[in-house]
PDB file of C-alpha atoms and ligand atoms in Angstrom:
ATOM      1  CA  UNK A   1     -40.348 -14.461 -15.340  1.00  0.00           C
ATOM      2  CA  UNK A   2     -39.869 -11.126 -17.125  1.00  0.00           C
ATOM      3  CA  UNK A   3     -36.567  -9.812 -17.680  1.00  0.00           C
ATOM      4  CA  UNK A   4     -35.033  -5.867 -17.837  1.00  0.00           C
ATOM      5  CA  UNK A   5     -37.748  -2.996 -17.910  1.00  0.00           C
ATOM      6  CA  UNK A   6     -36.894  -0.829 -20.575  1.00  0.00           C
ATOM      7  CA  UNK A   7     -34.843   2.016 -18.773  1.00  0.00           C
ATOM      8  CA  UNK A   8     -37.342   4.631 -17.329  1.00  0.00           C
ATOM      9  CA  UNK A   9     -36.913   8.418 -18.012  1.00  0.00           C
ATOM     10  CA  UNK A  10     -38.035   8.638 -14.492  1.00  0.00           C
ATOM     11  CA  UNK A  11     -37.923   6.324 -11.420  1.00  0.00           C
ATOM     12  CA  UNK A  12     -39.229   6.934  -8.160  1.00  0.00           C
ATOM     13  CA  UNK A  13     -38.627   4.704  -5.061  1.00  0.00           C
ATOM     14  CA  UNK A  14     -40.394   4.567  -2.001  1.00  0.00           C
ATOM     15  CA  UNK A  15     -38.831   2.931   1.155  1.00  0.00           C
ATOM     16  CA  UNK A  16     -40.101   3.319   4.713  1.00  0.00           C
ATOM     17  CA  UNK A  17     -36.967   4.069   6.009  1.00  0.00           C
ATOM     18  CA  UNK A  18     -33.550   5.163   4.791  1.00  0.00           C
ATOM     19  CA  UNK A  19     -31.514   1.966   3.444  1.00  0.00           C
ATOM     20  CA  UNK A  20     -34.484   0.214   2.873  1.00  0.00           C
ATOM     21  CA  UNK A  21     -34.556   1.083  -1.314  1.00  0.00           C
ATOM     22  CA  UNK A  22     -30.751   0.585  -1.385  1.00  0.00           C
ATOM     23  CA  UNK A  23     -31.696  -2.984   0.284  1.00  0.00           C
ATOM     24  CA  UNK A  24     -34.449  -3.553  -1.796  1.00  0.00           C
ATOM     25  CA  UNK A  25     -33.507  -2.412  -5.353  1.00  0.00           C
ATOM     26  CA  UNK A  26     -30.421  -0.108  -5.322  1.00  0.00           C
ATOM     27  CA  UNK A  27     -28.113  -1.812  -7.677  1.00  0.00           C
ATOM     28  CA  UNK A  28     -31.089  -1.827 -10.411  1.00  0.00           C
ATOM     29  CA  UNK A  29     -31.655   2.467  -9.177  1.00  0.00           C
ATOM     30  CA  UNK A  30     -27.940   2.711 -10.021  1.00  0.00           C
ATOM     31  CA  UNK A  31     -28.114   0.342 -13.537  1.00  0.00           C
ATOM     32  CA  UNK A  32     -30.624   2.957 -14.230  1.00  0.00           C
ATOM     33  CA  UNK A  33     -28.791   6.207 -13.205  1.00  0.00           C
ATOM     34  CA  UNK A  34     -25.490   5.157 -15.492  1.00  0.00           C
ATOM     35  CA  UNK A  35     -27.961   4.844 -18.174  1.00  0.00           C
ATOM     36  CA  UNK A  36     -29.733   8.137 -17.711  1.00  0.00           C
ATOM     37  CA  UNK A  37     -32.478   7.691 -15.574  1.00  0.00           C
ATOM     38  CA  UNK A  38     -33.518  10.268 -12.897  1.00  0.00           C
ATOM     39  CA  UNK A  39     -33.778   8.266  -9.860  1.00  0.00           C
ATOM     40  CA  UNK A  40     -36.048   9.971  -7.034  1.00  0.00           C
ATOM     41  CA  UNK A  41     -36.283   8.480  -3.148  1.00  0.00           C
ATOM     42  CA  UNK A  42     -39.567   8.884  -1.149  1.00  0.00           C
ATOM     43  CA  UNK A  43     -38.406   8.196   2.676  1.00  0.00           C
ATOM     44  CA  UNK A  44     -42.280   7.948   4.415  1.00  0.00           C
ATOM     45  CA  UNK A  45     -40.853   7.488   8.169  1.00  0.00           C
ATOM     46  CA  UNK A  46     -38.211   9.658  10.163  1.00  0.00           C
ATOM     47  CA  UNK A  47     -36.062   6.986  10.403  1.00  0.00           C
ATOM     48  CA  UNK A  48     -35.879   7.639  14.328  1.00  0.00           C
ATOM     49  CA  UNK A  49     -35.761   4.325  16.062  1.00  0.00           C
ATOM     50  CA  UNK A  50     -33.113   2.980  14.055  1.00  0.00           C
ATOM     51  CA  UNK A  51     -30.789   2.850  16.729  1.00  0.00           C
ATOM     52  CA  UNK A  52     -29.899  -0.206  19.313  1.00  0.00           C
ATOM     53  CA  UNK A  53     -28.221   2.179  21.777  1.00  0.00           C
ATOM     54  CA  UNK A  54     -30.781   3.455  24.336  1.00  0.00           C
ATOM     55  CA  UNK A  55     -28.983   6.749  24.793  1.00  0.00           C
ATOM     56  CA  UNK A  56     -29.179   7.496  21.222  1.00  0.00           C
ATOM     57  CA  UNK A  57     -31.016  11.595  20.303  1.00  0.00           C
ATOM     58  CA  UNK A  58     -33.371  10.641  18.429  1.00  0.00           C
ATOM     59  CA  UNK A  59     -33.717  13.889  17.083  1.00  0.00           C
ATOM     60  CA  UNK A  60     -30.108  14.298  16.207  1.00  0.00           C
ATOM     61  CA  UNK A  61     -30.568  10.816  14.319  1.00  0.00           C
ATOM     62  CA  UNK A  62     -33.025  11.916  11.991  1.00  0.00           C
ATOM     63  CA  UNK A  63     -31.313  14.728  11.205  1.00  0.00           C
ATOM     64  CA  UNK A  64     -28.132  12.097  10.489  1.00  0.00           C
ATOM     65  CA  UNK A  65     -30.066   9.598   8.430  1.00  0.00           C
ATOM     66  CA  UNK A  66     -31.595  12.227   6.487  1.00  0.00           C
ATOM     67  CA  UNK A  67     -27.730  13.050   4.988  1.00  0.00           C
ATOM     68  CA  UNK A  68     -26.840   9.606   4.787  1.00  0.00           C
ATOM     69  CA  UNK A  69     -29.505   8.669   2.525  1.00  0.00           C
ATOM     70  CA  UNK A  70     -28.255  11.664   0.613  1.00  0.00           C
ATOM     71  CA  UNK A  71     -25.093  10.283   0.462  1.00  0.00           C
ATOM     72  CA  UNK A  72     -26.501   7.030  -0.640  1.00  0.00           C
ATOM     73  CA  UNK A  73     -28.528   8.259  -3.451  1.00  0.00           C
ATOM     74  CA  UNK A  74     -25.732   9.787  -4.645  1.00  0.00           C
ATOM     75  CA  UNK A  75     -23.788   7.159  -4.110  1.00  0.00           C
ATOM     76  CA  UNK A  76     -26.122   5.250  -6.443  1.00  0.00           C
ATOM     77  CA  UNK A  77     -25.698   7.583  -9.435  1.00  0.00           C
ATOM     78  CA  UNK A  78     -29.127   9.218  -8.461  1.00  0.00           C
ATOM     79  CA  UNK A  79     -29.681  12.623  -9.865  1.00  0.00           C
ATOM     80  CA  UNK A  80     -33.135  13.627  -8.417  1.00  0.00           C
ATOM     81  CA  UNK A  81     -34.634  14.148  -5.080  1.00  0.00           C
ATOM     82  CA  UNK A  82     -34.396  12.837  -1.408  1.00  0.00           C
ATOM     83  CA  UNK A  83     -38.106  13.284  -0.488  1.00  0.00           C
ATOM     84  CA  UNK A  84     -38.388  13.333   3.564  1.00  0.00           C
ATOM     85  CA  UNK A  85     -42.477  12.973   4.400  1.00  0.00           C
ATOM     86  CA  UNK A  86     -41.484  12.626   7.774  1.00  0.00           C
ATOM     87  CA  UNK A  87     -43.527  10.223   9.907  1.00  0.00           C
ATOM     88  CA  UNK A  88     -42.543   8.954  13.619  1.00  0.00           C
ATOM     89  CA  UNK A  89     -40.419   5.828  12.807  1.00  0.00           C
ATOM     90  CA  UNK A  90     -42.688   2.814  14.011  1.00  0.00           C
ATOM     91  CA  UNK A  91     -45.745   4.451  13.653  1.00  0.00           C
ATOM     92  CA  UNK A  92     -46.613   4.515   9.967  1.00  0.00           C
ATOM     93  CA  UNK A  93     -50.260   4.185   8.770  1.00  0.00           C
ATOM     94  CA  UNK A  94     -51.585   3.604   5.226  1.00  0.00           C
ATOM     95  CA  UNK A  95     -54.043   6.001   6.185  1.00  0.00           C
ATOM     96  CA  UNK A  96     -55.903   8.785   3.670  1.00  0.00           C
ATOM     97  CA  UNK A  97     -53.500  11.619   4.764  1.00  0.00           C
ATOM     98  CA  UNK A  98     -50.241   9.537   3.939  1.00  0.00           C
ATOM     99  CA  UNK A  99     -51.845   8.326   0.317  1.00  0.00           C
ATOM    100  CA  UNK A 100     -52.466  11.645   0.103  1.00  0.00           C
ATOM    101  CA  UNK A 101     -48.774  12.594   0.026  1.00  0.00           C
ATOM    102  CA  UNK A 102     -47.647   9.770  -1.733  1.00  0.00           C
ATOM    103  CA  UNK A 103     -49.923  10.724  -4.912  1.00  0.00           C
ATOM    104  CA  UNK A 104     -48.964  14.668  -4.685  1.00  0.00           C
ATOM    105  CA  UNK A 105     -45.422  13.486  -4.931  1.00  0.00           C
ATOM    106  CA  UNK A 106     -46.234  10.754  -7.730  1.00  0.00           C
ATOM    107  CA  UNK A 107     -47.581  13.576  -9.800  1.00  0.00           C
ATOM    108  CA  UNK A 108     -44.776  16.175  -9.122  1.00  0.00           C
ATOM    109  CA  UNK A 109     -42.201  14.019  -9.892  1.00  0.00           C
ATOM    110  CA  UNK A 110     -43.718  11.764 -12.730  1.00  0.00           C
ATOM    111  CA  UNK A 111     -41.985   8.725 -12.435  1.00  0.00           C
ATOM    112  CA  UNK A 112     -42.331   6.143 -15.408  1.00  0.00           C
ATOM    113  CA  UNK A 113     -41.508   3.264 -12.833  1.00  0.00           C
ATOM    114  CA  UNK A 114     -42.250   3.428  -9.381  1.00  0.00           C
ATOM    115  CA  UNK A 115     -40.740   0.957  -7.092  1.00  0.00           C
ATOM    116  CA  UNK A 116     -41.999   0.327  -2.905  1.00  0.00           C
ATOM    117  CA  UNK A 117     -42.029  -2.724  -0.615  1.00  0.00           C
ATOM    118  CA  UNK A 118     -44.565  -5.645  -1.486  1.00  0.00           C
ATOM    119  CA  UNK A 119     -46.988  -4.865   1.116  1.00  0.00           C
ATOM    120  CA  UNK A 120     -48.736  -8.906   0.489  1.00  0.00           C
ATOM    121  CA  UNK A 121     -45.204 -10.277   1.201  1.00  0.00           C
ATOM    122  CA  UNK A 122     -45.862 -13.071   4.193  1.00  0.00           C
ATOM    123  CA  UNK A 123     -44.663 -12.586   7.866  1.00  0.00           C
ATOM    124  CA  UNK A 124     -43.732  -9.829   7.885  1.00  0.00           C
ATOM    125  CA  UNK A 125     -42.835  -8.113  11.004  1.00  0.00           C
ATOM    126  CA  UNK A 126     -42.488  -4.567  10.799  1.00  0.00           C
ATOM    127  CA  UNK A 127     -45.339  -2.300  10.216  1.00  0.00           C
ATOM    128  CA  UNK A 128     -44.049   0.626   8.083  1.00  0.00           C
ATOM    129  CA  UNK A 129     -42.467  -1.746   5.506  1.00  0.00           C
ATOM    130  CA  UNK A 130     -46.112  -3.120   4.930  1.00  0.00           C
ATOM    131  CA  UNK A 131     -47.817   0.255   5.155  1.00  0.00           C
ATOM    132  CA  UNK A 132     -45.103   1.995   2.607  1.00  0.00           C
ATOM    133  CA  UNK A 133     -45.889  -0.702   0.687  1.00  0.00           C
ATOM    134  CA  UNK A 134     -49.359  -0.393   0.649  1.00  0.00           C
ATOM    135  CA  UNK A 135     -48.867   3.196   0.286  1.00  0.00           C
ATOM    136  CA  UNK A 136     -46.787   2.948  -3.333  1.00  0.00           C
ATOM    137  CA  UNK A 137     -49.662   0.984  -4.544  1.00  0.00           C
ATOM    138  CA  UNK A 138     -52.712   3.354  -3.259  1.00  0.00           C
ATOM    139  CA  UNK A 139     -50.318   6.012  -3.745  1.00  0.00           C
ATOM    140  CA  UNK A 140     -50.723   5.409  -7.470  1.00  0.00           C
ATOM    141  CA  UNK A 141     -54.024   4.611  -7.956  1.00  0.00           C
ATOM    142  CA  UNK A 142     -54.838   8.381  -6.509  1.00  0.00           C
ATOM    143  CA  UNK A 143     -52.246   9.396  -8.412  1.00  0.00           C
ATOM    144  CA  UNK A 144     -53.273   8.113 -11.766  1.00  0.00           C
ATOM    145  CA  UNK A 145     -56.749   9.327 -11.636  1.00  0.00           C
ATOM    146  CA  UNK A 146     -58.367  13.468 -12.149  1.00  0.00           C
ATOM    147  CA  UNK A 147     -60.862  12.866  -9.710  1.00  0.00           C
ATOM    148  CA  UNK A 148     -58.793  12.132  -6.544  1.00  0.00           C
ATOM    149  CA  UNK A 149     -57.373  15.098  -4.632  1.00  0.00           C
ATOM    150  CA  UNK A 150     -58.188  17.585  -7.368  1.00  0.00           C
ATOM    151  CA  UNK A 151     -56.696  20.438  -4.408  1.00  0.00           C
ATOM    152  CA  UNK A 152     -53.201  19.243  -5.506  1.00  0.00           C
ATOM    153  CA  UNK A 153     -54.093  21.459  -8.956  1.00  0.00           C
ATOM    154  CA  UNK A 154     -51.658  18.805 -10.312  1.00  0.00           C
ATOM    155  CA  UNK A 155     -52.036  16.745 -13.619  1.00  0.00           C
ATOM    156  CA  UNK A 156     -52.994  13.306 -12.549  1.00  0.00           C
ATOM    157  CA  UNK A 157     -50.286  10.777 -13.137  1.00  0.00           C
ATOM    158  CA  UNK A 158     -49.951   7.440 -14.444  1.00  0.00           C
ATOM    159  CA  UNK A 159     -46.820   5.229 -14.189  1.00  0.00           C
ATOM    160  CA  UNK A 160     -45.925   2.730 -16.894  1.00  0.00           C
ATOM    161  CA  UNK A 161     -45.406  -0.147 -14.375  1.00  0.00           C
ATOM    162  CA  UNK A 162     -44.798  -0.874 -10.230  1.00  0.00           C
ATOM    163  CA  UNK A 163     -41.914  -3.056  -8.963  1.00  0.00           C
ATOM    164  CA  UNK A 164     -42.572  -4.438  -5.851  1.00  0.00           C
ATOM    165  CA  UNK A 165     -39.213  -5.374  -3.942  1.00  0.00           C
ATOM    166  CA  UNK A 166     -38.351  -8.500  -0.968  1.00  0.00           C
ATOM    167  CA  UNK A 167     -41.588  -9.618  -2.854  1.00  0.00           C
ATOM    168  CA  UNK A 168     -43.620 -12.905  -1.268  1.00  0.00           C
ATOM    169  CA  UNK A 169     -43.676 -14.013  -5.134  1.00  0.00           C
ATOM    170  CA  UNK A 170     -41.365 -12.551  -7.760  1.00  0.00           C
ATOM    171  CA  UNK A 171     -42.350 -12.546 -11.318  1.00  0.00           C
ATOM    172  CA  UNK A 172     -39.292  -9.865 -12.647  1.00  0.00           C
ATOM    173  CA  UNK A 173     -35.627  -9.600 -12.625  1.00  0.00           C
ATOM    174  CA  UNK A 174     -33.271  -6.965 -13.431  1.00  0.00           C
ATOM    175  CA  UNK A 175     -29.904  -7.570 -14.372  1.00  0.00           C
ATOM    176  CA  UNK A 176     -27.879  -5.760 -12.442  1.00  0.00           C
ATOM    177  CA  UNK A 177     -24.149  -6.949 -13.728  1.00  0.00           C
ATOM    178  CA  UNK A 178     -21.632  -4.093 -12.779  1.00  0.00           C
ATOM    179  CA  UNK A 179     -24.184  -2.323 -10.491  1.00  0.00           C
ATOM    180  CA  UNK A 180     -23.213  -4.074  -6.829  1.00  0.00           C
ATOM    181  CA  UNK A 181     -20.494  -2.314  -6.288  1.00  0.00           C
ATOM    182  CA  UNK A 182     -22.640   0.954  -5.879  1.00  0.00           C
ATOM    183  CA  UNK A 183     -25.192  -1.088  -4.051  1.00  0.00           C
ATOM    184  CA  UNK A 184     -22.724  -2.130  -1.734  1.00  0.00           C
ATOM    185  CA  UNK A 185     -20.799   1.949  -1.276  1.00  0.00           C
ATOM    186  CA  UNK A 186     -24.871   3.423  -0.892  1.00  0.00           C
ATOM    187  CA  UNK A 187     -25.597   0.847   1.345  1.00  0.00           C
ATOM    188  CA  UNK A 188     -22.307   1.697   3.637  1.00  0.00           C
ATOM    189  CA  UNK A 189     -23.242   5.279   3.110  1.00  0.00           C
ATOM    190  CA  UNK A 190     -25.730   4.420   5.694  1.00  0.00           C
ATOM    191  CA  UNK A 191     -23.629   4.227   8.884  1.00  0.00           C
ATOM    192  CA  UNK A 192     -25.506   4.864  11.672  1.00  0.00           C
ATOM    193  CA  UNK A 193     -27.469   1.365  10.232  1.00  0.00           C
ATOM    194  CA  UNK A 194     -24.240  -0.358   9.900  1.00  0.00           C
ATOM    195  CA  UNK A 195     -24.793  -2.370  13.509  1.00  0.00           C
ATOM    196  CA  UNK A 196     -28.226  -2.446  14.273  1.00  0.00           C
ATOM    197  CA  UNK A 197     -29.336  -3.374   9.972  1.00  0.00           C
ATOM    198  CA  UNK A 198     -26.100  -4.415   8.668  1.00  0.00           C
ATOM    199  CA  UNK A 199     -24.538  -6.467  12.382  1.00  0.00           C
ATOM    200  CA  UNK A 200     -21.137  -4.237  11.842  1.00  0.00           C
ATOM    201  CA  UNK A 201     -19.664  -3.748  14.801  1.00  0.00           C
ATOM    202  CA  UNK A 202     -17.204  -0.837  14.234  1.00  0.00           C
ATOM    203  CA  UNK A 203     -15.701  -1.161  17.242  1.00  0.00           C
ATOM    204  CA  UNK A 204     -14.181  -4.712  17.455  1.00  0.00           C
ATOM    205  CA  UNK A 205     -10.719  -5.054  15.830  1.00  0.00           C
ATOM    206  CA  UNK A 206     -12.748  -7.561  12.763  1.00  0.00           C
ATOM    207  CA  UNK A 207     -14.241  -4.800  11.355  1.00  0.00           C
ATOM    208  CA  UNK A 208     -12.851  -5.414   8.055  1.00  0.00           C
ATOM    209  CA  UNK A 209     -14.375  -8.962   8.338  1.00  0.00           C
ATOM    210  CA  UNK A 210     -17.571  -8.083   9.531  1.00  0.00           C
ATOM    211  CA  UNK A 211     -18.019  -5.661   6.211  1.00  0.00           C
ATOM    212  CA  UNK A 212     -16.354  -8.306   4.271  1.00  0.00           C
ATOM    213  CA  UNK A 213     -19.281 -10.868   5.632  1.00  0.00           C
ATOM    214  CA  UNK A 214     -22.153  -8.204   5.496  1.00  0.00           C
ATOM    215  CA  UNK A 215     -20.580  -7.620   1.749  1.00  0.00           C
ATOM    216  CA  UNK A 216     -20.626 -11.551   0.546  1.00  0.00           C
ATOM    217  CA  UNK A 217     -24.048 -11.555   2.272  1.00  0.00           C
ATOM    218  CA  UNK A 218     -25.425  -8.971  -0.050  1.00  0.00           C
ATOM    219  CA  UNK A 219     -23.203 -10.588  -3.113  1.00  0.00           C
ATOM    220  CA  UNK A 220     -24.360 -13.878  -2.036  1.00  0.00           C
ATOM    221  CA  UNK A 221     -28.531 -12.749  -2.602  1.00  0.00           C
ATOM    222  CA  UNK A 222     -27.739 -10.858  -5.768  1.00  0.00           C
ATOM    223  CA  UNK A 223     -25.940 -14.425  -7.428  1.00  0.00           C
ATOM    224  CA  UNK A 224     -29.233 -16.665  -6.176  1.00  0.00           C
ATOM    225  CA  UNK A 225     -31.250 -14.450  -7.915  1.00  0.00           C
ATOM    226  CA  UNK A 226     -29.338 -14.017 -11.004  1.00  0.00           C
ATOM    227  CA  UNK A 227     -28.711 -17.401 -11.042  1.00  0.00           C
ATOM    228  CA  UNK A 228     -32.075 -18.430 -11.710  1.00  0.00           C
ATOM    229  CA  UNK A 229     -32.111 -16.557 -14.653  1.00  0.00           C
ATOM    230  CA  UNK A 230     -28.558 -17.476 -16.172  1.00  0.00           C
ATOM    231  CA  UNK A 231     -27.427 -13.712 -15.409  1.00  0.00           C
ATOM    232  CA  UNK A 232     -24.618 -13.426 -12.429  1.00  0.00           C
ATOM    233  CA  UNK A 233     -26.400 -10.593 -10.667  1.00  0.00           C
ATOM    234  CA  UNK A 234     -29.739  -9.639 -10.279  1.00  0.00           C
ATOM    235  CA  UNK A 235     -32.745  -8.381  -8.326  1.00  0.00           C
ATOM    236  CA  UNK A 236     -36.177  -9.974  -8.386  1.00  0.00           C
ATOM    237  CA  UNK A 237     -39.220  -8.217  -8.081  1.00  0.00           C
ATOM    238  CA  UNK A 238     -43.200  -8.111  -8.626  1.00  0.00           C
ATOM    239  CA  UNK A 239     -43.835  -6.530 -11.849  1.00  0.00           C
ATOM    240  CA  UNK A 240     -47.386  -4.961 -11.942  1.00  0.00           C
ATOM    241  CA  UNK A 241     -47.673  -3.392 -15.512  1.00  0.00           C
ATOM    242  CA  UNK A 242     -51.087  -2.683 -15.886  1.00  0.00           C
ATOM    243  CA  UNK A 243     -51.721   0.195 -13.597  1.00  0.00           C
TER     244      UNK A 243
HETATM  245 ZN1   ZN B 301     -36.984  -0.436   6.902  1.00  0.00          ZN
END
């Protein structure tokens, strides 16, 4: 098990939908952001089914989950950009068109680390959190080499190293000590997710408990993890370095 990247100049994390990189690996985005990093989201998917209420406008929901991940990158400390590409919720491929994308915005923005779902991690259920996954790690390969979309008249790009978050075998942590609290405030930042992602029901009269719950939840993950490691928070990831 590794321990503590040295802190990028430039991180870029890809989620399939808003909240998932606060989920996956905010308090080590926001470790990174106090220490100078700029911290960059890639959303792939519109974020439009992530709503249990049948009535919900779907359009008017993509439009609101757009601002809250704002909100929650800034909540995070983040300094750089919100990157929407846009594709139906659900429906995400790993197809040449999205790696395209992904690469272009790997070698605008640079990133020394980049950071996406483990793709390889074991039943999993939903479709675009495999796909974004296996889109961070074709993503870069494009990215990295001259020859691959040379129509993006971009330099190629090569990150020092990918972290691979909820991964099926984690080989890296992060100490994250001080950082959960701004985990915790991006990942409320997302509140149209807080029933159907977080199981907050506004509405009752234990709402305070129900956050309180979601909260030691979250708390509860980040002490397992550190506590494997001696540390009192952390998040684990797969660390592929030689990219
Ligand atoms: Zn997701």
């Amino acid at each position: 098990m590794s321990l503590n990247l040295a802190t990028p100049a430039v991180a870029l994390a890809i989620g399939a939908h808003p909240d998932d990189v606060e989920f996956g690996c905010g308090a080590t985005l926001a470790k990174w952001s106090a220490a100078g990093s700029v911290v960059h989201h890639l959303i792939c998917t519109d974020g439009s089914k992530g709503s249990w209420d049948p009535s919900t406008d779907t359009a008017e929901l993509v439009v609101t989950r757009q601002a809250e991940q704002r909100a929650a990158a800034a909540a995070l400390g983040a300094t750089g950009q919100c990157v929407f590409l846009g594709w139906p919720d659900g429906e995400l491929d790993s197809g040449l068109r999205q790696r395209w994308e992904v690469a272009y915005w790997i070698r605008r923005l640079q990133p020394t680390v980049v950071l996406g779902h483990d793709p390889w991690k074991r039943y999993r259920l939903h479709p675009d959190h495999r796909h974004a996954g296996l889109l961070a790690v074709e993503g870069i390969v494009a990215a990295r080499d001259p020859h691959f979309f040379p129509e993006q008249a971009l330099p190629h790009h090569r990150p020092d190293a990918l972290l691979l978050f909820e991964a099926d075998e984690p080989d890296h942590t992060e100490d994250v000590a001080g950082h959960v609290d701004a985990k915790l405030a991006a990942l409320r930042a997302h509140k149209s997710q807080l029933l159907s992602t977080m199981h907050i029901d506004e509405s009752g009269d234990d709402a305070d408990a129900q956050h309180k719950g979601f909260e030691d939840r979250i708390r509860a993950r980040l002490e397992e993890h550190g506590l494997r490691e001696g540390l009192v928070e952390a998040e684990a990831f797969k660390l592929i370095d030689n990219l």
